[in-house]
């Protein structure tokens, strides 16, 4: 199978999985409207989608370094959809929480192995990995509309309809897995000299990504409510769509910019832009909100796929672990911060609770000033032959 075809199918499958990450925030207004959940209660749902993922995803990454588990990609895709599908079927907060947590585990299981497979199928191309990440952002962007169509039609009892993208995603990746399995049976070329792990640089990168996650997840969890309060009507759905669709542009743009200026430089400037843009979201009045949401999204997503490949290059002998941390643990930290934001919003206002998010990308910028580009791998990522 051609590399471009494999990348397209993997990106489409990634979109089908990340629909469920975007669905949690998109479901928040419906839980508030139908069940009168408080800000703290809905932030608990965001936490449920993130907490288990933050613990489990690095574990799946470590397993991906030791064992070939391509079957996990379609299985975890289906699990992600089933969790969201059942979340609206019961009035019990505990069972709703459990359904969303199950979806979070599915997402956690998916990303490390899929990132390893994507890097193997792309033969280490940063641009192809950017397209793979862009697929996830497409899923994020579609989530508010899929939720609005399904739940807006019949209420939360229609959440089972949301399992459909998972079924499609599970089918899409099967041809890629079969092609890589056949390729693994062919003789492999000799590898270059073993490269050393740069653990301290990887940890610094992971902390920078964690601050990015707090900014993005904190904003996405409450942006719909914040925009509706300020502009009314369907402003919440539109703002959430802009936030997620801006990520499509940012991820695709990141690979091209990095090819010219390098990954570290591009990440630094992106975080500087993000800090200014988040300040605009919080303090600039009127419809300019949408412009600053778009700039925030692009600024936070340009570095995303670049940091995934940076993490893999900093830990060349532990690609699965690097993927589990950069795609899972650091992303999930934002969910851990959401209850704090929700509690502050209940005690004061959403405006006050979102203001500290301006500092998060600036902290990422400061940390990235300590990093340098790692040496480039001389061969396809370690472990590709196990695919």
mmCIF file with all atom_site columns, C-alpha atoms in Angstrom, residues 36-175:
data_model
loop_
_atom_site.group_PDB
_atom_site.id
_atom_site.type_symbol
_atom_site.label_atom_id
_atom_site.label_alt_id
_atom_site.label_comp_id
_atom_site.label_asym_id
_atom_site.label_entity_id
_atom_site.label_seq_id
_atom_site.pdbx_PDB_ins_code
_atom_site.Cartn_x
_atom_site.Cartn_y
_atom_site.Cartn_z
_atom_site.occupancy
_atom_site.B_iso_or_equiv
_atom_site.pdbx_formal_charge
_atom_site.auth_seq_id
_atom_site.auth_comp_id
_atom_site.auth_asym_id
_atom_site.auth_atom_id
_atom_site.pdbx_PDB_model_num
ATOM 1   C CA . UNK A 1 36  ? -29.091 20.918 35.749 1.00 0.00 ? 36  UNK A CA 1
ATOM 2   C CA . UNK A 1 37  ? -25.465 19.928 36.379 1.00 0.00 ? 37  UNK A CA 1
ATOM 3   C CA . UNK A 1 38  ? -23.277 22.593 38.013 1.00 0.00 ? 38  UNK A CA 1
ATOM 4   C CA . UNK A 1 39  ? -19.975 23.774 36.529 1.00 0.00 ? 39  UNK A CA 1
ATOM 5   C CA . UNK A 1 40  ? -18.181 21.525 39.023 1.00 0.00 ? 40  UNK A CA 1
ATOM 6   C CA . UNK A 1 41  ? -20.319 18.534 37.980 1.00 0.00 ? 41  UNK A CA 1
ATOM 7   C CA . UNK A 1 42  ? -19.671 18.942 34.254 1.00 0.00 ? 42  UNK A CA 1
ATOM 8   C CA . UNK A 1 43  ? -15.969 19.516 34.877 1.00 0.00 ? 43  UNK A CA 1
ATOM 9   C CA . UNK A 1 44  ? -16.052 16.153 36.639 1.00 0.00 ? 44  UNK A CA 1
ATOM 10  C CA . UNK A 1 45  ? -17.188 14.589 33.362 1.00 0.00 ? 45  UNK A CA 1
ATOM 11  C CA . UNK A 1 46  ? -14.218 16.191 31.594 1.00 0.00 ? 46  UNK A CA 1
ATOM 12  C CA . UNK A 1 47  ? -12.026 14.808 34.369 1.00 0.00 ? 47  UNK A CA 1
ATOM 13  C CA . UNK A 1 48  ? -13.500 11.331 33.883 1.00 0.00 ? 48  UNK A CA 1
ATOM 14  C CA . UNK A 1 49  ? -12.523 11.417 30.211 1.00 0.00 ? 49  UNK A CA 1
ATOM 15  C CA . UNK A 1 50  ? -8.991  12.419 31.171 1.00 0.00 ? 50  UNK A CA 1
ATOM 16  C CA . UNK A 1 51  ? -8.054  10.873 34.513 1.00 0.00 ? 51  UNK A CA 1
ATOM 17  C CA . UNK A 1 52  ? -7.939  7.205  33.532 1.00 0.00 ? 52  UNK A CA 1
ATOM 18  C CA . UNK A 1 53  ? -6.386  8.186  30.216 1.00 0.00 ? 53  UNK A CA 1
ATOM 19  C CA . UNK A 1 54  ? -3.581  10.020 32.011 1.00 0.00 ? 54  UNK A CA 1
ATOM 20  C CA . UNK A 1 55  ? -2.712  6.893  33.977 1.00 0.00 ? 55  UNK A CA 1
ATOM 21  C CA . UNK A 1 56  ? -3.426  4.222  31.366 1.00 0.00 ? 56  UNK A CA 1
ATOM 22  C CA . UNK A 1 57  ? -2.040  5.730  28.173 1.00 0.00 ? 57  UNK A CA 1
ATOM 23  C CA . UNK A 1 58  ? 1.668   5.602  29.162 1.00 0.00 ? 58  UNK A CA 1
ATOM 24  C CA . UNK A 1 59  ? 1.060   1.982  30.187 1.00 0.00 ? 59  UNK A CA 1
ATOM 25  C CA . UNK A 1 60  ? -0.255  1.188  26.722 1.00 0.00 ? 60  UNK A CA 1
ATOM 26  C CA . UNK A 1 61  ? 2.753   3.038  25.320 1.00 0.00 ? 61  UNK A CA 1
ATOM 27  C CA . UNK A 1 62  ? 5.147   0.847  27.293 1.00 0.00 ? 62  UNK A CA 1
ATOM 28  C CA . UNK A 1 63  ? 3.293   -2.245 26.082 1.00 0.00 ? 63  UNK A CA 1
ATOM 29  C CA . UNK A 1 64  ? 3.597   -0.997 22.491 1.00 0.00 ? 64  UNK A CA 1
ATOM 30  C CA . UNK A 1 65  ? 7.384   -0.887 22.963 1.00 0.00 ? 65  UNK A CA 1
ATOM 31  C CA . UNK A 1 66  ? 7.423   -4.550 24.007 1.00 0.00 ? 66  UNK A CA 1
ATOM 32  C CA . UNK A 1 67  ? 4.656   -6.146 21.954 1.00 0.00 ? 67  UNK A CA 1
ATOM 33  C CA . UNK A 1 68  ? 3.015   -5.695 18.587 1.00 0.00 ? 68  UNK A CA 1
ATOM 34  C CA . UNK A 1 69  ? -0.671  -4.964 19.228 1.00 0.00 ? 69  UNK A CA 1
ATOM 35  C CA . UNK A 1 70  ? -2.160  -3.643 15.976 1.00 0.00 ? 70  UNK A CA 1
ATOM 36  C CA . UNK A 1 71  ? -5.499  -5.280 16.874 1.00 0.00 ? 71  UNK A CA 1
ATOM 37  C CA . UNK A 1 72  ? -5.740  -2.721 19.681 1.00 0.00 ? 72  UNK A CA 1
ATOM 38  C CA . UNK A 1 73  ? -6.398  0.097  17.190 1.00 0.00 ? 73  UNK A CA 1
ATOM 39  C CA . UNK A 1 74  ? -9.830  -1.074 15.918 1.00 0.00 ? 74  UNK A CA 1
ATOM 40  C CA . UNK A 1 75  ? -10.762 -2.508 19.342 1.00 0.00 ? 75  UNK A CA 1
ATOM 41  C CA . UNK A 1 76  ? -10.029 0.744  21.198 1.00 0.00 ? 76  UNK A CA 1
ATOM 42  C CA . UNK A 1 77  ? -11.825 2.751  18.505 1.00 0.00 ? 77  UNK A CA 1
ATOM 43  C CA . UNK A 1 78  ? -15.021 0.803  19.144 1.00 0.00 ? 78  UNK A CA 1
ATOM 44  C CA . UNK A 1 79  ? -14.584 1.089  22.931 1.00 0.00 ? 79  UNK A CA 1
ATOM 45  C CA . UNK A 1 80  ? -14.279 4.883  22.643 1.00 0.00 ? 80  UNK A CA 1
ATOM 46  C CA . UNK A 1 81  ? -17.602 5.065  20.824 1.00 0.00 ? 81  UNK A CA 1
ATOM 47  C CA . UNK A 1 82  ? -19.445 2.679  23.114 1.00 0.00 ? 82  UNK A CA 1
ATOM 48  C CA . UNK A 1 83  ? -18.554 4.700  26.219 1.00 0.00 ? 83  UNK A CA 1
ATOM 49  C CA . UNK A 1 84  ? -19.988 7.930  24.802 1.00 0.00 ? 84  UNK A CA 1
ATOM 50  C CA . UNK A 1 85  ? -22.966 6.068  23.334 1.00 0.00 ? 85  UNK A CA 1
ATOM 51  C CA . UNK A 1 86  ? -24.133 4.857  26.757 1.00 0.00 ? 86  UNK A CA 1
ATOM 52  C CA . UNK A 1 87  ? -23.371 8.079  28.660 1.00 0.00 ? 87  UNK A CA 1
ATOM 53  C CA . UNK A 1 88  ? -26.763 9.635  27.956 1.00 0.00 ? 88  UNK A CA 1
ATOM 54  C CA . UNK A 1 89  ? -28.919 6.583  28.600 1.00 0.00 ? 89  UNK A CA 1
ATOM 55  C CA . UNK A 1 90  ? -29.112 6.926  32.367 1.00 0.00 ? 90  UNK A CA 1
ATOM 56  C CA . UNK A 1 91  ? -29.979 9.752  34.715 1.00 0.00 ? 91  UNK A CA 1
ATOM 57  C CA . UNK A 1 92  ? -27.394 8.509  37.196 1.00 0.00 ? 92  UNK A CA 1
ATOM 58  C CA . UNK A 1 93  ? -24.398 10.831 37.421 1.00 0.00 ? 93  UNK A CA 1
ATOM 59  C CA . UNK A 1 94  ? -22.183 7.919  38.499 1.00 0.00 ? 94  UNK A CA 1
ATOM 60  C CA . UNK A 1 95  ? -23.129 5.794  35.481 1.00 0.00 ? 95  UNK A CA 1
ATOM 61  C CA . UNK A 1 96  ? -22.744 8.751  33.128 1.00 0.00 ? 96  UNK A CA 1
ATOM 62  C CA . UNK A 1 97  ? -19.312 9.313  34.613 1.00 0.00 ? 97  UNK A CA 1
ATOM 63  C CA . UNK A 1 98  ? -18.479 5.628  34.107 1.00 0.00 ? 98  UNK A CA 1
ATOM 64  C CA . UNK A 1 99  ? -19.517 5.688  30.440 1.00 0.00 ? 99  UNK A CA 1
ATOM 65  C CA . UNK A 1 100 ? -17.337 8.695  29.723 1.00 0.00 ? 100 UNK A CA 1
ATOM 66  C CA . UNK A 1 101 ? -14.457 7.088  31.627 1.00 0.00 ? 101 UNK A CA 1
ATOM 67  C CA . UNK A 1 102 ? -14.766 3.950  29.467 1.00 0.00 ? 102 UNK A CA 1
ATOM 68  C CA . UNK A 1 103 ? -14.550 6.137  26.387 1.00 0.00 ? 103 UNK A CA 1
ATOM 69  C CA . UNK A 1 104 ? -11.441 7.756  27.857 1.00 0.00 ? 104 UNK A CA 1
ATOM 70  C CA . UNK A 1 105 ? -9.817  4.346  28.292 1.00 0.00 ? 105 UNK A CA 1
ATOM 71  C CA . UNK A 1 106 ? -10.559 3.538  24.659 1.00 0.00 ? 106 UNK A CA 1
ATOM 72  C CA . UNK A 1 107 ? -8.932  6.782  23.556 1.00 0.00 ? 107 UNK A CA 1
ATOM 73  C CA . UNK A 1 108 ? -5.950  6.024  25.820 1.00 0.00 ? 108 UNK A CA 1
ATOM 74  C CA . UNK A 1 109 ? -5.485  2.566  24.334 1.00 0.00 ? 109 UNK A CA 1
ATOM 75  C CA . UNK A 1 110 ? -5.709  3.886  20.778 1.00 0.00 ? 110 UNK A CA 1
ATOM 76  C CA . UNK A 1 111 ? -3.107  6.623  20.622 1.00 0.00 ? 111 UNK A CA 1
ATOM 77  C CA . UNK A 1 112 ? 0.279   5.035  21.504 1.00 0.00 ? 112 UNK A CA 1
ATOM 78  C CA . UNK A 1 113 ? -0.096  2.052  19.167 1.00 0.00 ? 113 UNK A CA 1
ATOM 79  C CA . UNK A 1 114 ? -1.651  4.167  16.391 1.00 0.00 ? 114 UNK A CA 1
ATOM 80  C CA . UNK A 1 115 ? 1.203   6.692  16.627 1.00 0.00 ? 115 UNK A CA 1
ATOM 81  C CA . UNK A 1 116 ? 3.741   3.877  16.342 1.00 0.00 ? 116 UNK A CA 1
ATOM 82  C CA . UNK A 1 117 ? 1.901   2.407  13.361 1.00 0.00 ? 117 UNK A CA 1
ATOM 83  C CA . UNK A 1 118 ? 1.531   5.857  11.752 1.00 0.00 ? 118 UNK A CA 1
ATOM 84  C CA . UNK A 1 119 ? 5.244   6.551  12.089 1.00 0.00 ? 119 UNK A CA 1
ATOM 85  C CA . UNK A 1 120 ? 6.075   3.143  10.617 1.00 0.00 ? 120 UNK A CA 1
ATOM 86  C CA . UNK A 1 121 ? 3.647   3.608  7.716  1.00 0.00 ? 121 UNK A CA 1
ATOM 87  C CA . UNK A 1 122 ? 4.939   7.138  7.035  1.00 0.00 ? 122 UNK A CA 1
ATOM 88  C CA . UNK A 1 123 ? 8.578   6.008  7.205  1.00 0.00 ? 123 UNK A CA 1
ATOM 89  C CA . UNK A 1 124 ? 9.378   8.698  9.763  1.00 0.00 ? 124 UNK A CA 1
ATOM 90  C CA . UNK A 1 125 ? 8.007   11.658 7.757  1.00 0.00 ? 125 UNK A CA 1
ATOM 91  C CA . UNK A 1 126 ? 7.218   14.672 9.972  1.00 0.00 ? 126 UNK A CA 1
ATOM 92  C CA . UNK A 1 127 ? 4.786   15.976 7.356  1.00 0.00 ? 127 UNK A CA 1
ATOM 93  C CA . UNK A 1 128 ? 2.905   12.660 7.264  1.00 0.00 ? 128 UNK A CA 1
ATOM 94  C CA . UNK A 1 129 ? 2.709   12.628 11.055 1.00 0.00 ? 129 UNK A CA 1
ATOM 95  C CA . UNK A 1 130 ? 1.294   16.164 10.877 1.00 0.00 ? 130 UNK A CA 1
ATOM 96  C CA . UNK A 1 131 ? -1.430  14.864 8.562  1.00 0.00 ? 131 UNK A CA 1
ATOM 97  C CA . UNK A 1 132 ? -2.101  12.010 10.987 1.00 0.00 ? 132 UNK A CA 1
ATOM 98  C CA . UNK A 1 133 ? -2.536  14.550 13.802 1.00 0.00 ? 133 UNK A CA 1
ATOM 99  C CA . UNK A 1 134 ? -4.708  16.700 11.541 1.00 0.00 ? 134 UNK A CA 1
ATOM 100 C CA . UNK A 1 135 ? -7.089  13.755 11.234 1.00 0.00 ? 135 UNK A CA 1
ATOM 101 C CA . UNK A 1 136 ? -7.629  13.877 14.984 1.00 0.00 ? 136 UNK A CA 1
ATOM 102 C CA . UNK A 1 137 ? -8.384  17.581 14.776 1.00 0.00 ? 137 UNK A CA 1
ATOM 103 C CA . UNK A 1 138 ? -10.963 16.947 12.074 1.00 0.00 ? 138 UNK A CA 1
ATOM 104 C CA . UNK A 1 139 ? -12.685 14.614 14.524 1.00 0.00 ? 139 UNK A CA 1
ATOM 105 C CA . UNK A 1 140 ? -12.557 17.284 17.224 1.00 0.00 ? 140 UNK A CA 1
ATOM 106 C CA . UNK A 1 141 ? -14.039 19.839 14.822 1.00 0.00 ? 141 UNK A CA 1
ATOM 107 C CA . UNK A 1 142 ? -16.873 17.551 13.743 1.00 0.00 ? 142 UNK A CA 1
ATOM 108 C CA . UNK A 1 143 ? -17.810 16.562 17.288 1.00 0.00 ? 143 UNK A CA 1
ATOM 109 C CA . UNK A 1 144 ? -19.947 19.636 18.168 1.00 0.00 ? 144 UNK A CA 1
ATOM 110 C CA . UNK A 1 145 ? -22.009 19.232 15.002 1.00 0.00 ? 145 UNK A CA 1
ATOM 111 C CA . UNK A 1 146 ? -22.424 15.473 15.350 1.00 0.00 ? 146 UNK A CA 1
ATOM 112 C CA . UNK A 1 147 ? -23.526 15.962 18.949 1.00 0.00 ? 147 UNK A CA 1
ATOM 113 C CA . UNK A 1 148 ? -25.809 18.876 18.032 1.00 0.00 ? 148 UNK A CA 1
ATOM 114 C CA . UNK A 1 149 ? -27.506 16.858 15.270 1.00 0.00 ? 149 UNK A CA 1
ATOM 115 C CA . UNK A 1 150 ? -27.908 13.694 17.355 1.00 0.00 ? 150 UNK A CA 1
ATOM 116 C CA . UNK A 1 151 ? -28.687 15.151 20.774 1.00 0.00 ? 151 UNK A CA 1
ATOM 117 C CA . UNK A 1 152 ? -30.441 18.263 19.511 1.00 0.00 ? 152 UNK A CA 1
ATOM 118 C CA . UNK A 1 153 ? -32.922 15.986 17.750 1.00 0.00 ? 153 UNK A CA 1
ATOM 119 C CA . UNK A 1 154 ? -34.011 13.782 20.622 1.00 0.00 ? 154 UNK A CA 1
ATOM 120 C CA . UNK A 1 155 ? -32.044 14.718 23.724 1.00 0.00 ? 155 UNK A CA 1
ATOM 121 C CA . UNK A 1 156 ? -29.442 12.707 25.618 1.00 0.00 ? 156 UNK A CA 1
ATOM 122 C CA . UNK A 1 157 ? -31.288 9.433  25.009 1.00 0.00 ? 157 UNK A CA 1
ATOM 123 C CA . UNK A 1 158 ? -29.992 9.639  21.417 1.00 0.00 ? 158 UNK A CA 1
ATOM 124 C CA . UNK A 1 159 ? -26.320 9.247  22.413 1.00 0.00 ? 159 UNK A CA 1
ATOM 125 C CA . UNK A 1 160 ? -26.224 5.650  20.982 1.00 0.00 ? 160 UNK A CA 1
ATOM 126 C CA . UNK A 1 161 ? -26.223 7.237  17.503 1.00 0.00 ? 161 UNK A CA 1
ATOM 127 C CA . UNK A 1 162 ? -22.745 8.562  18.307 1.00 0.00 ? 162 UNK A CA 1
ATOM 128 C CA . UNK A 1 163 ? -21.243 5.052  18.113 1.00 0.00 ? 163 UNK A CA 1
ATOM 129 C CA . UNK A 1 164 ? -21.361 5.196  14.287 1.00 0.00 ? 164 UNK A CA 1
ATOM 130 C CA . UNK A 1 165 ? -18.018 7.023  13.754 1.00 0.00 ? 165 UNK A CA 1
ATOM 131 C CA . UNK A 1 166 ? -16.295 4.359  15.870 1.00 0.00 ? 166 UNK A CA 1
ATOM 132 C CA . UNK A 1 167 ? -17.581 1.574  13.660 1.00 0.00 ? 167 UNK A CA 1
ATOM 133 C CA . UNK A 1 168 ? -16.423 3.426  10.542 1.00 0.00 ? 168 UNK A CA 1
ATOM 134 C CA . UNK A 1 169 ? -12.996 4.126  12.057 1.00 0.00 ? 169 UNK A CA 1
ATOM 135 C CA . UNK A 1 170 ? -12.450 0.503  13.031 1.00 0.00 ? 170 UNK A CA 1
ATOM 136 C CA . UNK A 1 171 ? -13.064 -0.609 9.440  1.00 0.00 ? 171 UNK A CA 1
ATOM 137 C CA . UNK A 1 172 ? -10.864 2.088  7.851  1.00 0.00 ? 172 UNK A CA 1
ATOM 138 C CA . UNK A 1 173 ? -7.646  1.025  9.578  1.00 0.00 ? 173 UNK A CA 1
ATOM 139 C CA . UNK A 1 174 ? -7.876  -2.671 8.692  1.00 0.00 ? 174 UNK A CA 1
ATOM 140 C CA . UNK A 1 175 ? -6.267  -2.361 5.190  1.00 0.00 ? 175 UNK A CA 1
#
